[in-house]
């Protein structure tokens, strides 16, 4: 069986859900951020796969360009995210997601 | 002045608001100046409404003194106001009570500025409801009234005022919600908000977004809450009891009438056929309200609460009159609205006076007051007798018309039995009124009330004004029936 | 190319950079605010000048400066101006970072404007992220425990949501092979949504991603925490601008790309989500004691009302009048909601600055020593409740009117009942403000700028009640601009 | 003298009403220090009414069919419904006008003395004026609505006057009781009016008369309407079972009792039945009910009068009993007329003469008796007969009038009541069959009446004086007449007494020749004349012709018995009391009707029963539901907000869960 | 064929390392697994003929993002607490699996027309051409620049101490 679009899409779905699970479960917010990056990577795989397989004769470049922008966004999010984590850490001396619950209800 | 140039309605409606704004804005007004401002503006409004009453053409059944300005052309909403034989008495009732409510509040010392501003806004909003001929306008005035009521009860009230005020607001907003849905479905069906057009619309040829009966019930629910109709009445005793005196007077006197007015103006006039379909159940509810309200009234030991519950009973007659759906019964309902407004307004004013003087509202604690406050006892008795429908007072004229109208109506099966059951309440009413009078004013005078004074001149003025109106309507009902008649004969009754 | 169509965005981006740079050299920070406001004002003027241009495509249709976009440009700029005016009394808390604060606000405005104007998934995504990242930083701007926690929560959840959105966009891209909205619309396979699970998944992921922005259930969980923790000016901005931009992008994407066979499906989803949002928001708001948090829940409820406008975007044979089109009502509602909510928040900024507390109970007696501000707060809360004579009432009325015309009576009934419930918590604040026993009798100082902003908001709330026609016309044109697929 | 013009007829009742208004609005508020003017105004106005009434009587006598024709005036128009104001003047009206204005005038004059110095003097006269005016208006009313209006106003005035000394709890309670009990009856009248209007479309009494006798109204409808009207009459005229208010009504000033018991309040019920008699006569059922209730009430009330110790109570029960007679008379005469065949409108009106004649004679006698009892009270400060005795020496004039009144009431030849009562008994006898029982009841009642009246006379005026008001029977506020002075009353009180005495002696003569019957349009000849005739022509003698004789004998026997017990004391009252202890208790406790009504029905069943259930239902079910929904919403808010844990990962999970639910819903729905 | 082998290896590797990120006890190990995962994804890009993207993936994700994350780990000094999991494990697992099922089901149920695809490499110039052309994404590129500016300013403001 040759590798086709579905393989990539399924792989992407698996990675997305792993990322999702991690993002929901991991208590360290840095790890949560990592898991979010995994989710974004998963989406990127989908996009690239579509751009490769969608049209028989040519590559749909929009998919790849989308991926480039997603990477930029991911980097920016990571930067601001880490800044916020550091900011929280300074205030609270913890980055444990389950302890960051000053506000609730 | 040419007859057609006389456009007093906007003035009547908005003069109190102008007064309220002036009271709120003009800096450095002392309490007396505020009261004079309020009295002046409400009085002018009252005088104008009397002039309107005088100039009203008693041979024309349509709306008179109409004003129409386009407001939201996108959905054809207009500022359209006017009065006819149904609304005019209520307008006069409201301006009169509005003026008297200011006098009634002469002794308010807590934050007079806000108090009178809210009181005047309240009056305007009620007037607006009675004059609006556009459903959106109607609804706006209907909703505006909530805010002043909320503050007036929750700040200047007594007892569990926060609870009562919020209960009132939530009930009214709930009713308003239903009405809004009703108005919107009506608009979606008929394509207009104009009451005068809707009244002539034949819905048979229109595609309704929801069954018309559902629209009818949505609208009716709102009015039923305000009237109030059993079992939607429980806000009333709380709100009346905990409101300050003048507000109780406005509430019982004018505000409740919005419910009855809406039922007639919208539910019955626009949907005569649906009204007939459901008249039976509404008449039953009316009779339940009359008897049940009277039964509970007897059990009350708080003077104000007693009067409040009596409203549940008396407004049941309005519902009975409306949904007996005959010319006479609807006339009776209109008369009963006016009469109840004056009579119960006076009763609340009297309760307020008794409470002012004695600081007691518990009936068992009172007693023998007729010796210490003869004038108050006298007027309270007159009001009580009017409330129990004694001939010579407006109460009799109204109730009797409702009875005759309902009894002879042919619209509802079994209406005779219902009318008689409702009429049975005249005995219970006499029971609670007389028992209350006996316990409060008669029997041995109590020495602890020896020092309390009787009504002063201002108080005498407003209570006797109301007494005069009660007797006037009671002895010469034509003063109202002539106006109502031209309207009711033009009504599309089944 | 008509690059001048992008003047507002360029102007704001330039101003953002300028403000950040000026911050380094200028001591009087007031000038920064002035520059920012001037840029925003210019943006408004230019946008209005572009109102009736026919030739408004850019980059091969990727950007369309149509009336819809212009409405949002004006709205967002106006909101930003009011927020910046009100910030005068607040920025002292940001110590050295005033310039950055203004810069980030301006950048987020640029992002939001582009969200409303973009017609390409990639541009939409990047614009949205520009907005989001600016807002993440702004939410955490105070750097105190609550603010940074709010920022972190907002960022992490926002990133997850943007992941979801992105996956949705990827699926749509995969199904159609296009990223432009118009092209997607023409490439979309026919049939209802349940006939195409992948499309359903993609659409729902889109709804999830955008729903996060507009605070729709079940993507609303961040709202109260973030609203509570963020600097109050930012909360105000977030509650209005971010939500408006969210609705703009939803209208743009869903009407332009999914105005075909699946139209009845997503409108129904929004109807259900709207009903749940308003109910949930109102019911929980009742028990809140923190004013910002309460307004957070209130904003969830308001999102619910707004979604009624999305639900009423269906094609109904009898109703082809754009005046009765749901999005018209939605856009009108947004305008009214923006004024009222901003007004409320500005009043809260003034009051909380003095009392140093967000607790509703501490608002007691403000009416006596800050009467005008309390009056403004009252007016705005009444407008949010939807009681006349305020814009909020007409907005709700108009919106529900469109819904009734689209056979959504059930939703309208839920909506109107919710309005009744909401009176409970809005009026409680009003009552405490006016009639609670004041803890102190000191007056509440507020700057002219803040008072101006407050006055504008309140005046707007009143004027839109008494003279709503112009805004309604604008809303109709704006809605018509994006609804080419739905309206004839 | 010319026929009376219409406006003058209107003035008959308007003048007293205006005088009431004048006193209430001008004298009482502004000239209370000159309160005596209130009395003068009232007396003058009622005097004018009396003169006008006489003029009316004169005109009626001179008109064909004894009826004056007046057109109604349109009053209120509502759609197709018109309400008119009109007056109806026939022989019944004329008679009633005369009786009412005459009795009232006497009472007002008497009150000048009796109420002298009372702080509520002006109020008293205002109410009295209104009372008289209302009664006159009721009598004149040309349609049922007008009648109902005055009917209620009469009730109001009785309320005001019975509760005149409102500071006394018993007076306040009695006033309320009177109003409520009569209102219960009024409900029946109201229902009947509604029903008649529904059936005929008119409330005009003349038209209704016509429609009723011409058969335009079905017999069953007539029965219903008649029963309803009779319910009103039962309330006002204190017939069983609504008799309970009248004994308590003596809590008002004695002149008020005199007026209530004679010409105004209670006679309104009898008048109503007479006025609407064409409706009754169309229904044998209704007539039987009227006669039965009347007869039963007569003996029932008489039994309680036997043991009452309060002189006014004796008189009150006597009134109830006599009212029962009147009802019996009306019912019986109607039944007899029906049996005799075709009933015309004239006949229907004529047969009321029997009852009305008794009303007239009784009114004079009873007014005199009450005024006499007031005079006694004036002297002794009490109404308790156990504390009186031997007053004839001190109050000779009072004694004379009271004695004459009692003799009259007992039905002794040739005083007024003898003639009227016997006519009733004759009619009851003529009914025959099973209804004869009513006749026997009436005859027994006649015996009892004579007995208790003389019991009162003997206890009060004979024997030795037993001390007056030392028992403080009525408390220190008692009438302001606490000072005991066994003096005859002033002239202003005696003159009305004497005038009434003359009437009580002579009024019966009006029908000796059947004149009164003819005045009402009848053609019967009074039974006594028959007897007179029969004595010479035995072949025409019938059983019924003995009845007057029998009743006369019965009355004399009863008087002798009373004398034996209470005057010469051959028989010990105590011994009899012991012998019939259980009866005594039943009578003395008024058959426990007060307890049944007040404690069982009103307190237990209604106020603390049904009404309480309503209140509990209202508080816990209706309002409980409202509060429950509100509380439930708040509780839901508090519970749901728990989901807002503050942990961002919960939030993320909710997002995905939400997505899954939405997808699930989409598939579930489709 | 080689493509198939490469795909499976890379797929297993990426999934495995992603799982390892989640289940690693040591937070540094997690970071390292993440880097490996990013490499695997880059490899997958190569199998999809997206060499340029693979390069950027390495540069951006491994060169920038991963480094940032490691900085974050060190700055917050949380490493000693390990990388524990929260209380929501079971519900999260259920949600993740159900969602995965839904996603895979949806993907597989879709009728993908062009299943074969092209083997031609994407030229970087094409990408550049599309990004920087007037008919392409030059505006988007500018927006991305603004976004980075916002991110930089934000990060600076948030991290800098007064």
Short mmCIF file of C-alpha atoms in Angstrom, two decimals, chain C residues 241-419:
data_model
loop_
_atom_site.label_atom_id
_atom_site.label_comp_id
_atom_site.label_asym_id
_atom_site.label_seq_id
_atom_site.Cartn_x
_atom_site.Cartn_y
_atom_site.Cartn_z
CA UNK C 241 -13.07 45.43 20.23
CA UNK C 242 -12.01 41.83 20.36
CA UNK C 243 -15.59 40.66 20.34
CA UNK C 244 -16.48 43.00 17.49
CA UNK C 245 -13.54 41.79 15.45
CA UNK C 246 -14.51 38.22 16.21
CA UNK C 247 -18.00 38.79 14.91
CA UNK C 248 -16.63 40.66 11.92
CA UNK C 249 -14.47 37.76 10.92
CA UNK C 250 -17.24 35.25 11.53
CA UNK C 251 -19.62 37.24 9.36
CA UNK C 252 -16.98 37.60 6.68
CA UNK C 253 -15.94 33.98 6.60
CA UNK C 254 -19.27 32.33 7.07
CA UNK C 255 -21.30 34.57 4.81
CA UNK C 256 -18.75 34.78 2.03
CA UNK C 257 -17.47 31.24 2.09
CA UNK C 258 -20.35 29.25 3.54
CA UNK C 259 -23.37 31.12 2.27
CA UNK C 260 -24.33 28.11 0.18
CA UNK C 261 -25.98 24.87 1.11
CA UNK C 262 -24.59 24.75 4.62
CA UNK C 263 -25.99 28.16 5.55
CA UNK C 264 -28.95 26.77 7.50
CA UNK C 265 -26.65 24.38 9.36
CA UNK C 266 -24.16 26.78 10.80
CA UNK C 267 -26.81 29.34 11.57
CA UNK C 268 -28.59 26.70 13.59
CA UNK C 269 -25.39 25.85 15.43
CA UNK C 270 -24.94 29.52 16.27
CA UNK C 271 -28.54 29.72 17.36
CA UNK C 272 -28.08 26.90 19.83
CA UNK C 273 -24.74 28.20 21.05
CA UNK C 274 -26.23 31.66 21.37
CA UNK C 275 -29.11 30.42 23.45
CA UNK C 276 -26.77 28.55 25.75
CA UNK C 277 -24.32 31.44 25.95
CA UNK C 278 -26.87 33.99 27.01
CA UNK C 279 -28.44 31.71 29.54
CA UNK C 280 -25.20 30.55 31.05
CA UNK C 281 -23.69 34.02 31.13
CA UNK C 282 -26.70 35.55 32.80
CA UNK C 283 -27.28 32.81 35.29
CA UNK C 284 -23.71 32.81 36.54
CA UNK C 285 -23.42 36.59 36.47
CA UNK C 286 -26.15 36.78 39.12
CA UNK C 287 -23.89 35.35 41.77
CA UNK C 288 -20.81 37.42 41.01
CA UNK C 289 -19.36 39.90 43.46
CA UNK C 290 -16.50 41.29 41.38
CA UNK C 291 -17.67 43.88 38.91
CA UNK C 292 -15.18 43.02 36.20
CA UNK C 293 -15.94 39.35 36.53
CA UNK C 294 -19.64 40.08 36.45
CA UNK C 295 -19.21 42.07 33.28
CA UNK C 296 -17.20 39.15 31.94
CA UNK C 297 -20.17 36.87 32.33
CA UNK C 298 -22.37 39.62 31.03
CA UNK C 299 -20.23 39.80 27.93
CA UNK C 300 -20.75 36.07 27.43
CA UNK C 301 -24.47 36.72 27.60
CA UNK C 302 -24.16 39.62 25.21
CA UNK C 303 -22.27 37.36 22.82
CA UNK C 304 -25.27 35.09 23.05
CA UNK C 305 -27.57 37.90 21.98
CA UNK C 306 -25.20 38.83 19.17
CA UNK C 307 -25.22 35.26 17.94
CA UNK C 308 -28.96 35.63 17.42
CA UNK C 309 -27.90 37.89 14.57
CA UNK C 310 -25.75 35.11 13.15
CA UNK C 311 -28.58 32.67 13.53
CA UNK C 312 -30.86 35.04 11.63
CA UNK C 313 -28.57 35.12 8.62
CA UNK C 314 -30.56 32.48 6.84
CA UNK C 315 -32.18 32.84 3.51
CA UNK C 316 -35.91 33.14 3.92
CA UNK C 317 -38.01 33.34 0.83
CA UNK C 318 -40.39 35.95 2.11
CA UNK C 319 -37.73 38.13 3.67
CA UNK C 320 -35.23 39.48 1.19
CA UNK C 321 -35.08 42.88 2.77
CA UNK C 322 -31.56 43.55 4.06
CA UNK C 323 -33.15 45.60 6.81
CA UNK C 324 -34.52 42.41 8.32
CA UNK C 325 -31.32 40.45 7.75
CA UNK C 326 -29.82 39.10 10.97
CA UNK C 327 -26.33 40.50 10.45
CA UNK C 328 -27.83 43.98 10.04
CA UNK C 329 -29.21 43.64 13.49
CA UNK C 330 -25.96 42.15 14.72
CA UNK C 331 -23.92 45.07 13.39
CA UNK C 332 -26.34 47.57 14.87
CA UNK C 333 -26.25 45.71 18.16
CA UNK C 334 -22.46 45.73 18.11
CA UNK C 335 -22.43 49.50 17.77
CA UNK C 336 -24.82 49.97 20.65
CA UNK C 337 -23.16 47.31 22.77
CA UNK C 338 -19.74 48.87 22.19
CA UNK C 339 -20.87 52.22 23.50
CA UNK C 340 -22.71 50.87 26.49
CA UNK C 341 -20.08 48.38 27.54
CA UNK C 342 -17.27 50.86 27.07
CA UNK C 343 -19.20 53.46 29.00
CA UNK C 344 -19.71 51.04 31.83
CA UNK C 345 -16.07 50.09 31.91
CA UNK C 346 -14.88 53.67 31.74
CA UNK C 347 -17.07 54.52 34.69
CA UNK C 348 -15.69 51.50 36.49
CA UNK C 349 -12.15 52.63 35.72
CA UNK C 350 -12.86 55.98 37.28
CA UNK C 351 -14.46 54.47 40.35
CA UNK C 352 -12.03 51.61 40.93
CA UNK C 353 -9.11 53.97 40.57
CA UNK C 354 -10.39 55.69 43.64
CA UNK C 355 -11.63 52.84 45.75
CA UNK C 356 -8.90 50.39 44.73
CA UNK C 357 -11.35 47.54 44.64
CA UNK C 358 -13.33 45.68 42.05
CA UNK C 359 -15.89 44.44 44.52
CA UNK C 360 -19.44 45.49 43.75
CA UNK C 361 -20.13 46.11 47.41
CA UNK C 362 -17.39 48.71 47.52
CA UNK C 363 -19.26 50.74 44.93
CA UNK C 364 -21.70 51.60 47.68
CA UNK C 365 -22.71 55.21 47.80
CA UNK C 366 -20.69 56.28 44.78
CA UNK C 367 -23.80 58.06 43.60
CA UNK C 368 -23.42 60.71 46.22
CA UNK C 369 -19.76 61.59 45.69
CA UNK C 370 -19.42 60.81 42.02
CA UNK C 371 -22.93 61.52 40.76
CA UNK C 372 -22.12 62.05 37.11
CA UNK C 373 -19.98 58.98 36.80
CA UNK C 374 -22.57 56.94 38.64
CA UNK C 375 -25.25 58.30 36.37
CA UNK C 376 -23.22 57.28 33.37
CA UNK C 377 -22.66 53.84 34.82
CA UNK C 378 -26.36 53.54 35.46
CA UNK C 379 -27.25 54.55 31.96
CA UNK C 380 -24.82 52.10 30.43
CA UNK C 381 -25.92 49.23 32.63
CA UNK C 382 -29.53 49.97 31.78
CA UNK C 383 -28.55 49.89 28.15
CA UNK C 384 -26.86 46.55 28.64
CA UNK C 385 -30.01 45.25 30.32
CA UNK C 386 -31.95 46.43 27.33
CA UNK C 387 -34.33 48.84 29.03
CA UNK C 388 -35.37 51.99 27.22
CA UNK C 389 -34.57 54.81 26.65
CA UNK C 390 -31.17 53.47 25.69
CA UNK C 391 -29.52 52.17 22.58
CA UNK C 392 -29.26 48.73 24.14
CA UNK C 393 -33.01 48.42 24.08
CA UNK C 394 -33.40 49.31 20.45
CA UNK C 395 -30.50 47.10 19.52
CA UNK C 396 -32.01 44.11 21.23
CA UNK C 397 -35.39 44.90 19.78
CA UNK C 398 -34.03 45.25 16.30
CA UNK C 399 -31.92 42.14 16.54
CA UNK C 400 -34.76 40.03 17.85
CA UNK C 401 -36.99 41.48 15.20
CA UNK C 402 -34.72 40.11 12.51
CA UNK C 403 -34.68 36.76 14.28
CA UNK C 404 -38.45 36.56 14.34
CA UNK C 405 -38.49 37.18 10.63
CA UNK C 406 -36.23 34.18 10.23
CA UNK C 407 -38.45 31.80 12.16
CA UNK C 408 -36.41 31.93 15.32
CA UNK C 409 -39.20 32.74 17.72
CA UNK C 410 -37.95 30.13 20.18
CA UNK C 411 -34.57 31.82 20.28
CA UNK C 412 -36.15 35.20 20.71
CA UNK C 413 -38.17 33.95 23.65
CA UNK C 414 -35.05 32.56 25.27
CA UNK C 415 -33.38 35.87 24.56
CA UNK C 416 -36.07 38.05 26.03
CA UNK C 417 -36.35 35.90 29.13
CA UNK C 418 -32.62 36.23 29.54
CA UNK C 419 -32.95 39.98 29.34
#
